[in-house]
Structures are given as C-alpha cells and as structure tokens.
Coordinates of C-alpha atoms and ligand atoms in Angstrom, one line a residue:
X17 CA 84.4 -37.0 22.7
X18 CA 81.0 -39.0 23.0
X19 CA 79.2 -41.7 22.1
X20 CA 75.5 -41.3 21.5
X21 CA 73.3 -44.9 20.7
X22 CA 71.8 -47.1 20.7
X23 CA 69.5 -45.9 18.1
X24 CA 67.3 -48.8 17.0
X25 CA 67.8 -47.3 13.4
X26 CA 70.4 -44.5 12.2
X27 CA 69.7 -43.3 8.7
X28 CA 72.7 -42.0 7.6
X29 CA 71.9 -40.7 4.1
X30 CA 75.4 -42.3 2.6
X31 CA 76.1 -43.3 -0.6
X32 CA 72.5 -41.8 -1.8
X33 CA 72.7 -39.9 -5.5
X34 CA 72.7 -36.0 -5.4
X35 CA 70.6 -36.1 -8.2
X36 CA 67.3 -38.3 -9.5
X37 CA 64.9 -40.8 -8.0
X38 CA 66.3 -42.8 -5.0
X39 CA 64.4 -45.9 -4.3
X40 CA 63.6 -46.9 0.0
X41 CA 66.1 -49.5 -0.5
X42 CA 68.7 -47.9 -1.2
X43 CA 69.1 -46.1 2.6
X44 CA 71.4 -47.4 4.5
X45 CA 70.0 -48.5 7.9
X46 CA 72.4 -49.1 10.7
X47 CA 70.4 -51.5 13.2
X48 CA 71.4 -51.2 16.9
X49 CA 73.4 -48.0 16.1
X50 CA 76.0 -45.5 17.5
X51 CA 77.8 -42.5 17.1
X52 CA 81.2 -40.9 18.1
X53 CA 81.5 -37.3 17.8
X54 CA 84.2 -35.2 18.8
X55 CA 84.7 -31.0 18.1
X56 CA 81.7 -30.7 16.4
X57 CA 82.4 -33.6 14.1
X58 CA 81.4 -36.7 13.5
X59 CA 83.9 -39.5 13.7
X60 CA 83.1 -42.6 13.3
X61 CA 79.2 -44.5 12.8
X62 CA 78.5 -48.1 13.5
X63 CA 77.1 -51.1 15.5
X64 CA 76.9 -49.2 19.2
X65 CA 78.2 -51.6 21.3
X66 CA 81.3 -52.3 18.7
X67 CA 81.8 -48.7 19.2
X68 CA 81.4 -48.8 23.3
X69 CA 84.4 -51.4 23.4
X70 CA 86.5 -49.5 20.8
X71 CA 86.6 -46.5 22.7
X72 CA 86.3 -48.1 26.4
X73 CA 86.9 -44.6 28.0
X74 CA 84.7 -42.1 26.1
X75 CA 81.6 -41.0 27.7
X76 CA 78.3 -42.7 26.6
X77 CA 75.4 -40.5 26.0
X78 CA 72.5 -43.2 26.0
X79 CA 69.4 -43.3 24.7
X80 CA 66.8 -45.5 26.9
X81 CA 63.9 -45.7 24.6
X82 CA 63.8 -47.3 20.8
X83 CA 64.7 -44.6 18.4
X84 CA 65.6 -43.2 15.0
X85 CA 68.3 -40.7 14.7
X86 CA 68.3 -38.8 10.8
X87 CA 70.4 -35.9 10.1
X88 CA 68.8 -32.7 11.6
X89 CA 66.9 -31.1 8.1
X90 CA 68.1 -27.8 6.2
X91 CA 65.5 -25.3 5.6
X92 CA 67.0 -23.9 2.4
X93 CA 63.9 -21.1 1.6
X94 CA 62.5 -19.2 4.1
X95 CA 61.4 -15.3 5.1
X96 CA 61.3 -16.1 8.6
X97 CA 62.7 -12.1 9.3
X98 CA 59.4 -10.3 8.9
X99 CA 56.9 -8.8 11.4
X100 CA 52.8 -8.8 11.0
X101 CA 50.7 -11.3 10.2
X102 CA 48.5 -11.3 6.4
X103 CA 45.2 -12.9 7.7
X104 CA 43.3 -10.5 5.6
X105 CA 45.3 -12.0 2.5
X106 CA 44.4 -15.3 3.6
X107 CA 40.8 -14.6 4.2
X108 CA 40.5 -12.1 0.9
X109 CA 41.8 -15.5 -1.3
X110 CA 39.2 -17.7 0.3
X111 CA 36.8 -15.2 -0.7
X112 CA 37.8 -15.5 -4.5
X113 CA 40.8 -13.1 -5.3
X114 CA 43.8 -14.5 -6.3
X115 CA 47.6 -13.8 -4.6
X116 CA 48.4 -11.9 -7.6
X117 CA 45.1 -9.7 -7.7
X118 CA 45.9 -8.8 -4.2
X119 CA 49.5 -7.9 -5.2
X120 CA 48.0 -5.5 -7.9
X121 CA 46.1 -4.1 -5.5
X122 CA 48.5 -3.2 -3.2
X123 CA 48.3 -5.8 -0.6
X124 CA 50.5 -9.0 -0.6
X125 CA 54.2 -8.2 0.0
X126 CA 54.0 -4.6 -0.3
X127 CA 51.8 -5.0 3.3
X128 CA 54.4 -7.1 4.9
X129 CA 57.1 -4.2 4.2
X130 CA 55.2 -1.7 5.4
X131 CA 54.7 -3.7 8.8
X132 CA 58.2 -4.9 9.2
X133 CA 59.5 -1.1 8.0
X134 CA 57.8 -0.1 11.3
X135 CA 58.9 -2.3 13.2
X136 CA 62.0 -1.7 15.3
X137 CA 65.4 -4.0 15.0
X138 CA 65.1 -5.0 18.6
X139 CA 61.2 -6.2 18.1
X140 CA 62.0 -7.9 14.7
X141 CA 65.0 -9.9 16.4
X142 CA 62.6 -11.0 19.2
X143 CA 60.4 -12.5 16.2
X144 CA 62.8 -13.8 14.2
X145 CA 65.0 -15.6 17.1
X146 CA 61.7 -17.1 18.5
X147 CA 60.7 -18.6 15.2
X148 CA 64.1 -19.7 14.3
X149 CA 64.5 -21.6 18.3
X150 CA 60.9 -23.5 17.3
X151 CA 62.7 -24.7 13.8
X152 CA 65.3 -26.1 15.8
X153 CA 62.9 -27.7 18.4
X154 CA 61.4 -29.2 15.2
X155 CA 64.7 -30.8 14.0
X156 CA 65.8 -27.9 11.4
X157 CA 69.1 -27.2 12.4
X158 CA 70.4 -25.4 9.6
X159 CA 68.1 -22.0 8.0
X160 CA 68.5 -19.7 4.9
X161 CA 66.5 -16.4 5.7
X162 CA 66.2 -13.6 3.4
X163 CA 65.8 -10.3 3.3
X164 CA 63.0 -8.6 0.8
X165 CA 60.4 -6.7 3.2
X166 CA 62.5 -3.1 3.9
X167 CA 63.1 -2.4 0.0
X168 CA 65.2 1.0 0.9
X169 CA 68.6 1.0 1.9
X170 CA 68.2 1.3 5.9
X171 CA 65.5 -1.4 6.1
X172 CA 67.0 -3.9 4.2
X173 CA 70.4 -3.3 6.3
X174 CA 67.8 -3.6 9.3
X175 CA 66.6 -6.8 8.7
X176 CA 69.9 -8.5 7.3
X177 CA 71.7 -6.7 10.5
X178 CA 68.9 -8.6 12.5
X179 CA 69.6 -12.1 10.8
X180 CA 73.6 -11.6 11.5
X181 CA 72.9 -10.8 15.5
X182 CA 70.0 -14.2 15.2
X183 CA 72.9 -15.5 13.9
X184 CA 75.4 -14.9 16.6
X185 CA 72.6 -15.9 19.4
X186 CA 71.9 -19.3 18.3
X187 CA 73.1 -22.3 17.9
X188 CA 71.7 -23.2 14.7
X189 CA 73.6 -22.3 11.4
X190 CA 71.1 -19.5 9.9
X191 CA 72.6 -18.0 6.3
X192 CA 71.4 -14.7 5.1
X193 CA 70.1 -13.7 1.6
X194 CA 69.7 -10.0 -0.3
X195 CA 66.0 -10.0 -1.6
X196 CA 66.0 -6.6 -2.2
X197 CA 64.4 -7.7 -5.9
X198 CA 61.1 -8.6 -4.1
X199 CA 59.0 -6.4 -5.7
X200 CA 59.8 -2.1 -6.5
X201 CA 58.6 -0.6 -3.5
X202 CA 55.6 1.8 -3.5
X203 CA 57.4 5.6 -3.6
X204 CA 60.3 4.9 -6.0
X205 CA 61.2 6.8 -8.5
X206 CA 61.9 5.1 -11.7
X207 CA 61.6 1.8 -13.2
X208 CA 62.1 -1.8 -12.2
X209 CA 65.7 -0.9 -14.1
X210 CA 66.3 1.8 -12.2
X211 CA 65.4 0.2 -8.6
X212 CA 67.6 -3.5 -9.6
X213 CA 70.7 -0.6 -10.7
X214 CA 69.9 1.3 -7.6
X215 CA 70.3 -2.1 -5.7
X216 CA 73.6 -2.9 -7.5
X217 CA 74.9 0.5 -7.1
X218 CA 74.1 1.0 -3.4
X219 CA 72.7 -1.4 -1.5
X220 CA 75.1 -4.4 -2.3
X221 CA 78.2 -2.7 -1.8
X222 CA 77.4 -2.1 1.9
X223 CA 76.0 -5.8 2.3
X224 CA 79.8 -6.8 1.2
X225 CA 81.3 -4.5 3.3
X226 CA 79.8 -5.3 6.5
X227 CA 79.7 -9.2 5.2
X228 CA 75.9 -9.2 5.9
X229 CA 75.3 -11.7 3.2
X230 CA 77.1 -13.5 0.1
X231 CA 73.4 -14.3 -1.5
X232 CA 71.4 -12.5 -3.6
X233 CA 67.6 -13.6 -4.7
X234 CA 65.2 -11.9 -6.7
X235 CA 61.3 -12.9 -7.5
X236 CA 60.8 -13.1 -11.3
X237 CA 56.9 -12.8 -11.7
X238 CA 54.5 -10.7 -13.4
X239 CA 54.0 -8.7 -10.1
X240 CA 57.6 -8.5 -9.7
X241 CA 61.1 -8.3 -12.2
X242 CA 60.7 -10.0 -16.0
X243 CA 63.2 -12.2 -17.6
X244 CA 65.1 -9.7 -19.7
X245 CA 65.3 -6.9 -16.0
X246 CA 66.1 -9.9 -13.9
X247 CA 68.9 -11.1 -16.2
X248 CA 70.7 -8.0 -16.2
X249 CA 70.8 -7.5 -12.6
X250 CA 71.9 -11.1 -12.1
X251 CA 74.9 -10.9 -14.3
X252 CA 75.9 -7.8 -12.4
X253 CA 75.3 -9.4 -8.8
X254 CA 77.3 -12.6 -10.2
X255 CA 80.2 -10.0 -11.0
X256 CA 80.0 -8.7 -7.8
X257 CA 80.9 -12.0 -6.4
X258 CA 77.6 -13.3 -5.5
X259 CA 75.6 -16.6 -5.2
X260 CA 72.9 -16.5 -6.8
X261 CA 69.0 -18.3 -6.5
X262 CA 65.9 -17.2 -8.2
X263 CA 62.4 -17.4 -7.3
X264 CA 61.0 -18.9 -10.5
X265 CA 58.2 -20.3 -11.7
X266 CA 55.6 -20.0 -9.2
X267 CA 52.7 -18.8 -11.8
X268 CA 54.4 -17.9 -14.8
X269 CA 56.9 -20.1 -16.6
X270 CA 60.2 -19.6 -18.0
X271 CA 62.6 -18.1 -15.5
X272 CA 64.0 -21.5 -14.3
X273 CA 65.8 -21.4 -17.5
X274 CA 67.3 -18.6 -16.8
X275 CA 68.4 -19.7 -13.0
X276 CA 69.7 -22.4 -14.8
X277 CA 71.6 -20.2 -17.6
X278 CA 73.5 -18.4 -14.9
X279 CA 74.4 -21.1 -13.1
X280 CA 72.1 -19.9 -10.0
X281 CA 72.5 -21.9 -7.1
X282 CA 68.5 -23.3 -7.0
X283 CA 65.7 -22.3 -8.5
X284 CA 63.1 -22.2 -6.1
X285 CA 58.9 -23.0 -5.6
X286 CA 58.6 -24.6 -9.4
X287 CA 54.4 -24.9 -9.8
X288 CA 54.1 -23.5 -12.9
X289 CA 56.8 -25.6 -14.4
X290 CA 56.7 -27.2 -17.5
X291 CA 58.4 -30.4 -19.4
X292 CA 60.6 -27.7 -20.7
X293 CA 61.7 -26.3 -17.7
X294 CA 61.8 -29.7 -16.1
X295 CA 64.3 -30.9 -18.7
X296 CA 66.6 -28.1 -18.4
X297 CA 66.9 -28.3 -14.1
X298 CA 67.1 -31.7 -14.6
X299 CA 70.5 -31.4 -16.9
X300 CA 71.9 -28.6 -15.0
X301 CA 73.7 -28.3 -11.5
X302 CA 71.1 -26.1 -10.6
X303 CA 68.6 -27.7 -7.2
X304 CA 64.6 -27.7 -7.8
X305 CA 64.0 -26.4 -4.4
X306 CA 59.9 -27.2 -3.8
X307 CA 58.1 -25.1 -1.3
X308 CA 55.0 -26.9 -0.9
X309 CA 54.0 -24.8 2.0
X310 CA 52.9 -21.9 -0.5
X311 CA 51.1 -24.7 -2.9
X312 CA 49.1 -25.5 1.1
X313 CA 49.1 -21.9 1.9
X314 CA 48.0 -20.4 -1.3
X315 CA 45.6 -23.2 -2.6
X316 CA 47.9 -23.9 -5.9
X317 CA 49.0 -27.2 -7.1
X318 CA 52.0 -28.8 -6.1
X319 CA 55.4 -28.1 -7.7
X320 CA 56.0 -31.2 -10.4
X321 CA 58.6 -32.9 -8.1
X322 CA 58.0 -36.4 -9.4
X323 CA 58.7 -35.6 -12.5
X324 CA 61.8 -33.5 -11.4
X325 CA 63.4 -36.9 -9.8
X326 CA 62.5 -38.8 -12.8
X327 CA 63.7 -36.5 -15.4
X328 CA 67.0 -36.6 -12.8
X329 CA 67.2 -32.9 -11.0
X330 CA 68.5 -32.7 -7.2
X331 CA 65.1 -31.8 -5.6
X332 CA 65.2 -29.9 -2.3
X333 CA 61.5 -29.3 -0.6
X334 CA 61.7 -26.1 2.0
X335 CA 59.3 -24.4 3.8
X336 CA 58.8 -20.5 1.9
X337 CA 58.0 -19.5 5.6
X338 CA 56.4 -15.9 5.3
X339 CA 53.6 -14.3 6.3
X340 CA 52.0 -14.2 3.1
X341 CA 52.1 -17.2 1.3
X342 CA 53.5 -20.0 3.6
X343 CA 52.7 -18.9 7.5
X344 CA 52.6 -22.5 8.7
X345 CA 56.1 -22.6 8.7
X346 CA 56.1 -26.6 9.6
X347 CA 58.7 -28.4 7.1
X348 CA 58.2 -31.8 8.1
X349 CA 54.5 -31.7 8.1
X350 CA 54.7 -30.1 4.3
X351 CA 57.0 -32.2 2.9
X352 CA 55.2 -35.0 4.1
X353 CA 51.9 -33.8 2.2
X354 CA 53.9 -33.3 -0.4
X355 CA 55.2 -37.3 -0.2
X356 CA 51.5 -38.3 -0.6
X357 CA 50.6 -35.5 -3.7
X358 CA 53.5 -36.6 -5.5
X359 CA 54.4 -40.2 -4.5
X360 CA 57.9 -39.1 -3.4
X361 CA 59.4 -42.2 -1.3
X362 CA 60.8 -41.6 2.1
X363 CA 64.4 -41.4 0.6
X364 CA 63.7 -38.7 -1.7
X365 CA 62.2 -36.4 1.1
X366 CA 65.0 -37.3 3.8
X367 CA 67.3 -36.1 0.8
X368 CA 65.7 -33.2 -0.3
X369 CA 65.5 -32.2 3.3
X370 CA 69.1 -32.7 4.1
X371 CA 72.7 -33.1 1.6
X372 CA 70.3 -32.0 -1.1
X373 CA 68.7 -29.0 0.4
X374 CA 72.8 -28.3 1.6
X375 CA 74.2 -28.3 -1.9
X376 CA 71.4 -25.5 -3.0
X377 CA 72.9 -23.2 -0.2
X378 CA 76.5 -24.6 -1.2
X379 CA 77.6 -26.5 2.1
X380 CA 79.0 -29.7 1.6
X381 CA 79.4 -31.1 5.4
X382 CA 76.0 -31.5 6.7
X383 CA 72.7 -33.5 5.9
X384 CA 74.4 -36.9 6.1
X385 CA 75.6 -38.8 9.4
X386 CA 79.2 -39.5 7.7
X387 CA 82.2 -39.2 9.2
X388 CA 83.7 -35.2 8.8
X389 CA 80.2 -34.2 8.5
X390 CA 78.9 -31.9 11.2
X391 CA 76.9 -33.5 13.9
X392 CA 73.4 -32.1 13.7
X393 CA 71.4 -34.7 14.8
X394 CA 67.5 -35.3 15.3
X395 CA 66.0 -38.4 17.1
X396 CA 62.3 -40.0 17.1
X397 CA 60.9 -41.8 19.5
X398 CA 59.8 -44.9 17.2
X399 CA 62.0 -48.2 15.5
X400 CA 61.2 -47.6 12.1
X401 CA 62.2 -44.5 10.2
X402 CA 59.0 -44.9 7.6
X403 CA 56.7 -43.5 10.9
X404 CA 57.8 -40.3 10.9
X405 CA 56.2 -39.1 7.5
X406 CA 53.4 -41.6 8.4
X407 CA 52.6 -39.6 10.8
X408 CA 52.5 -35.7 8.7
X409 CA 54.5 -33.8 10.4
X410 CA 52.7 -35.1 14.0
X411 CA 56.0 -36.9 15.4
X412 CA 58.3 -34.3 16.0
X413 CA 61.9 -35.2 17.4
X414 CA 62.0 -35.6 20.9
X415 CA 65.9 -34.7 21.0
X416 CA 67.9 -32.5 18.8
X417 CA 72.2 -32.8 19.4
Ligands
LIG13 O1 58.2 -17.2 -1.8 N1 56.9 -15.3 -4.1 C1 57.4 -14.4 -3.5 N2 57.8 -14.4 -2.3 C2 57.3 -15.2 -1.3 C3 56.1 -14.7 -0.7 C4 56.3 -13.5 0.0 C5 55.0 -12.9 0.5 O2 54.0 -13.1 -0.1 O3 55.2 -12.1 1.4 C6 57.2 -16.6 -1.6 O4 56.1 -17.1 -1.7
LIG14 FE1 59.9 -17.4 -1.0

C-alpha cells in the first residue's frame, strides 16, 4: 500500500458522460490531492493530507514539485508491429499522388508487408518493444496493436506471436488485433471472397487456439474489401466469437453504418463521414475512434469530431501509428492539434484519450482515477491541467506509476 500526492490538481475523469459533448466544468478537480493504491488498485482519492492521517502507517510516495496527475492515456488504434520505414510514400504524396494512387500502384501497405515479411520475429520484437517502451514514457499505458502487414498464414502468426511475447515483456497492457483484411496480398489466388474465406477458414482458427488475439479488424476502402465482402466476413468472425472494429470511412463513406449494424466495437479514422454516418454512431454503442495522426500524416482533413460530440457519439482520438499513413506516432501532440481544428475542450480529449478510448477496446477499469480502477497514472510538471494541451504535445509527463 502507498500513498502518492500531493498533486496540485488530480483529474480524475469521474462522473463524466460516455457519450456527447462534456463541457471544462464539468471535471472534477481535486486541489491538493492524493492517492492510495494497493495490488494494482486504486483505493481511495482525496485531499492528501486527509489521506496521510487516515492511513498514519502507509508509505508516502511524495511528490516535491506542483503537479497534475490524469489517468495514463489508451491508445486504442495503432500498427506499431511493422518493420521499414515509407519515406518514399511520404515524399511521392508531396509530389502530387494521392495515398490511394500509390496503393493502386503497388506501393502503400503492400510495401510495408513486404518489409515486415522479411523481417525476422526476433528484429520485429526489437522494433515493436522499443516503440511501445517510448508510448509509455509518453504517458500511454495501455496499446491496441494489430496485425495486417504478413497477409499469409505464417506472417500474420509472426507478427501476432511478436505482440503476445511484447506483451509478456512489458509492463504496459498491449491488446492484439487480426488485420488479416488489410488489403489481398499480391500472389493470391482468387478473390477478395476467396482471401476473407481463406482467413475465416484458416487463419482464425489458429489465432483462437493459441489465444493470440480475440479482435478482428478489416479496412473497408476502395483499395481494400467493399461493404457487401466485408459484411460477410464480419458476420462469420462475430460467429466465431470475435470482437469486432472496422476501419471505415477514411475516403469513402458508408461503412460506419455497417460497423454500427454489427454491433462492432468502434468504428475507426471517420474523415470521410457524413451527417448520415454521424447520426447513426451517434445513436449506436458503437465509439468514433479519430486518428488525427493520418489526417497530419496524409494531408486530409480532420475526422468531423465536433460534430460527433454534438450529435452525442463516444469519441475516442488514437494515434493510427504505422509507417504509412501516421509515422509520428505522438498521441498527445495529435490530439491536441486536433483540440484546435475542431474546438474539442480539454474534457473531451482527456475522455477520448482515456474511459472512452477503454470502452472501444471493451475494458471497463482504467482511464479514470476511481476507486477499483487500475492505477495507471501520468504526472505533469505544471498546477493547471489546461497547460498540457497548451502546450501540443511539448510537455510530456515527467512520471508514469
Ligand atoms: O489506418 N487505412 C488503412 N490502414 C492504415 C494505414 C496502413 C498503412 O498505410 O500502412 C491506417 O491508416
Ligand atoms: Fe489504422
């Protein structure tokens, strides 16, 4: 048992909505704060020295300079397994061609697969394990990664095999999705059908029997699956006892309907939206999950968010880190661009980067600083929480717990 304060402010996320607008005002702010944890649980949060004479004999962990302490973020959208870097896409798209010309032409993810295909398992858990140790130096504590860039049966086992053993060496909660529906690799035989069935039929079978994952995602684009192949497949990979979550709408509308229709988990990046699409997340259980690292790494607008809150969804902003379209890979510094494009207030962000971004990956005990909730904690080095998307992204926490 210990007692870590005093924090000049503790934003503790409680009593916000998991759904629609939230106004500043309605954080609570604990002035002069403190918090007793014990087994990897939060006990009890309060006024510190209250605490200190409650509990006369635990420990005090203190902190000697003014901080903030918020609940350590959840990444819920990233590709953080992958190996090579796409600076020629980046440059090629500065030059004029768009991310789905350089798809057609055989660039885009079809490169990164053929990059992290030759890479070895022990090279691509170096990679991954580094990049997942800087998220938690940068306050992201809890990480979704996905597969997508092997697309045959032994690679996609590699990479998911590699995200269970990042799993087992850190100490930050990483959860594993099938993205086998990335795009039909180059060299199968047969039709989108054909690879989603041969997915289905032999590929998911072995990710439930050696519990790789229980998530299955799949991109729904003109360069990938359409709505009628994707719907299929996701019926199927429901019956099979998966969660599911959709990459949809990122340049062609319509397919968050259908994340919504199956009762997907999220529906994730959102920039192609529309007042249709918006209205239907917004009455559904389904989270708008943002990713306005590909809207900064592609040069697209920004997912509607605004008009997500207001129209009353549970909006979730992640990071899409990939080597493609999002390589900066900095959450905090893209969601607060984001803030400023879309006049999102501080609450909404702190939500959409905590309890909001848990419930699209289904956990329900951390993003707040609540009693039972887990204690993954960040602090700043400043008095007043508003300074740290003031700053973009440039304060980072100088302690994670
Ligand atoms: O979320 N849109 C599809 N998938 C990724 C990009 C992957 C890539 O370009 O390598 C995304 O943006
Ligand atoms: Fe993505």
């Amino acid at each position: 048992m210990k007692i870590l304060g005093s924090f000049a402010q503790i934003i503790t996320l409680n009593h916000l909505s998991l759904k629609g607008a939230i106004k500043d005002n309605a954080l609570e702010i604990i002035e002069n704060g403190g918090v007793l944890i014990e087994n990897d649980l939060i006990l009890e949060v309060g006024n510190f020295e209250a605490l200190v004479k409650k509990y006369p004999k635990v420990l005090v962990d203190e902190v000697t300079k003014p901080s903030v302490l918020l609940p350590s973020f959840v990444d819920c959208h990233t590709h953080t397994c992958f190996a090579g870097s796409r600076a020629n896409d980046f440059a090629a798209r500065n030059a004029g061609k768009t991310y789905l010309e350089i798809a057609a032409a055989g660039g885009g993810i079809w490169s990164s697969v053929q990059k992290t295909r030759a890479c070895s398992s022990e090279n691509l858990y170096n990679l991954t394990l580094d990049r997942v140790n800087q998220f938690v130096k940068e306050g992201i504590k809890t990480i979704e990664i996905k597969s997508g860039y092997g697309l045959d049966l032994e690679n996609e086992l590699k990479m998911l095999r590699v995200i269970q053993r990042v799993k087992a060496n850190t100490n930050a909660n990483i959860i594993s999705t099938c993205l086998a529906a990335h795009i039909k690799p180059k060299g199968f035989e047969g039709t989108n059908s054909d690879y989603l069935n041969w997915i289905l039929n032999e590929l998911l079978p072995l990710i439930k029997t050696e519990a790789l994952s229980h998530r299955v995602d799949i991109f729904i684009e003109k360069s990938a699956f359409d709505i009628a192949e994707s719907k299929l497949y996701l019926q199927k990979v429901k019956d099979l006892g998966f969660d599911i979550t959709v990459h949809a709408d990122q340049f062609t509308a319509g397919s968050a309907t259908l994340a919504v229709e199956l009762g997907a988990l999220s529906a994730d990046h959102l920039e192609a939206s529309t007042e249709k699409e918006i209205e239907v997340l917004a009455n559904s259980e389904t989270v708008a999950v943002v990713l306005p690292g590909a809207s900064i790494g592609l040069g697209e607008p920004f997912a509607p968010a605004r008009k997500l809150l207001d129209a009353g969804a549970c909006l979730a902003i992640a990071s899409d880190y990939n080597p493609g379209s999002a390589p900066m890979g900095d959450l905090l510094t893209q969601a607060a661009i984001l803030a400023t494009y879309q006049k999102l207030s501080t609450a909404e962000v702190l939500a959409g980067l905590t309890f909001r971004a848990s419930k699209a990956l289904n956990i329900n005990n951390i993003g707040k600083i609540i009693p039972n909730y887990k204690p993954d904690l960040q602090v700043y080095a400043c008095d007043d929480y508003r300074e740290i998307l003031y700053h973009q992204g440039k304060l980072k926490p100088y302690k994670t717990v």
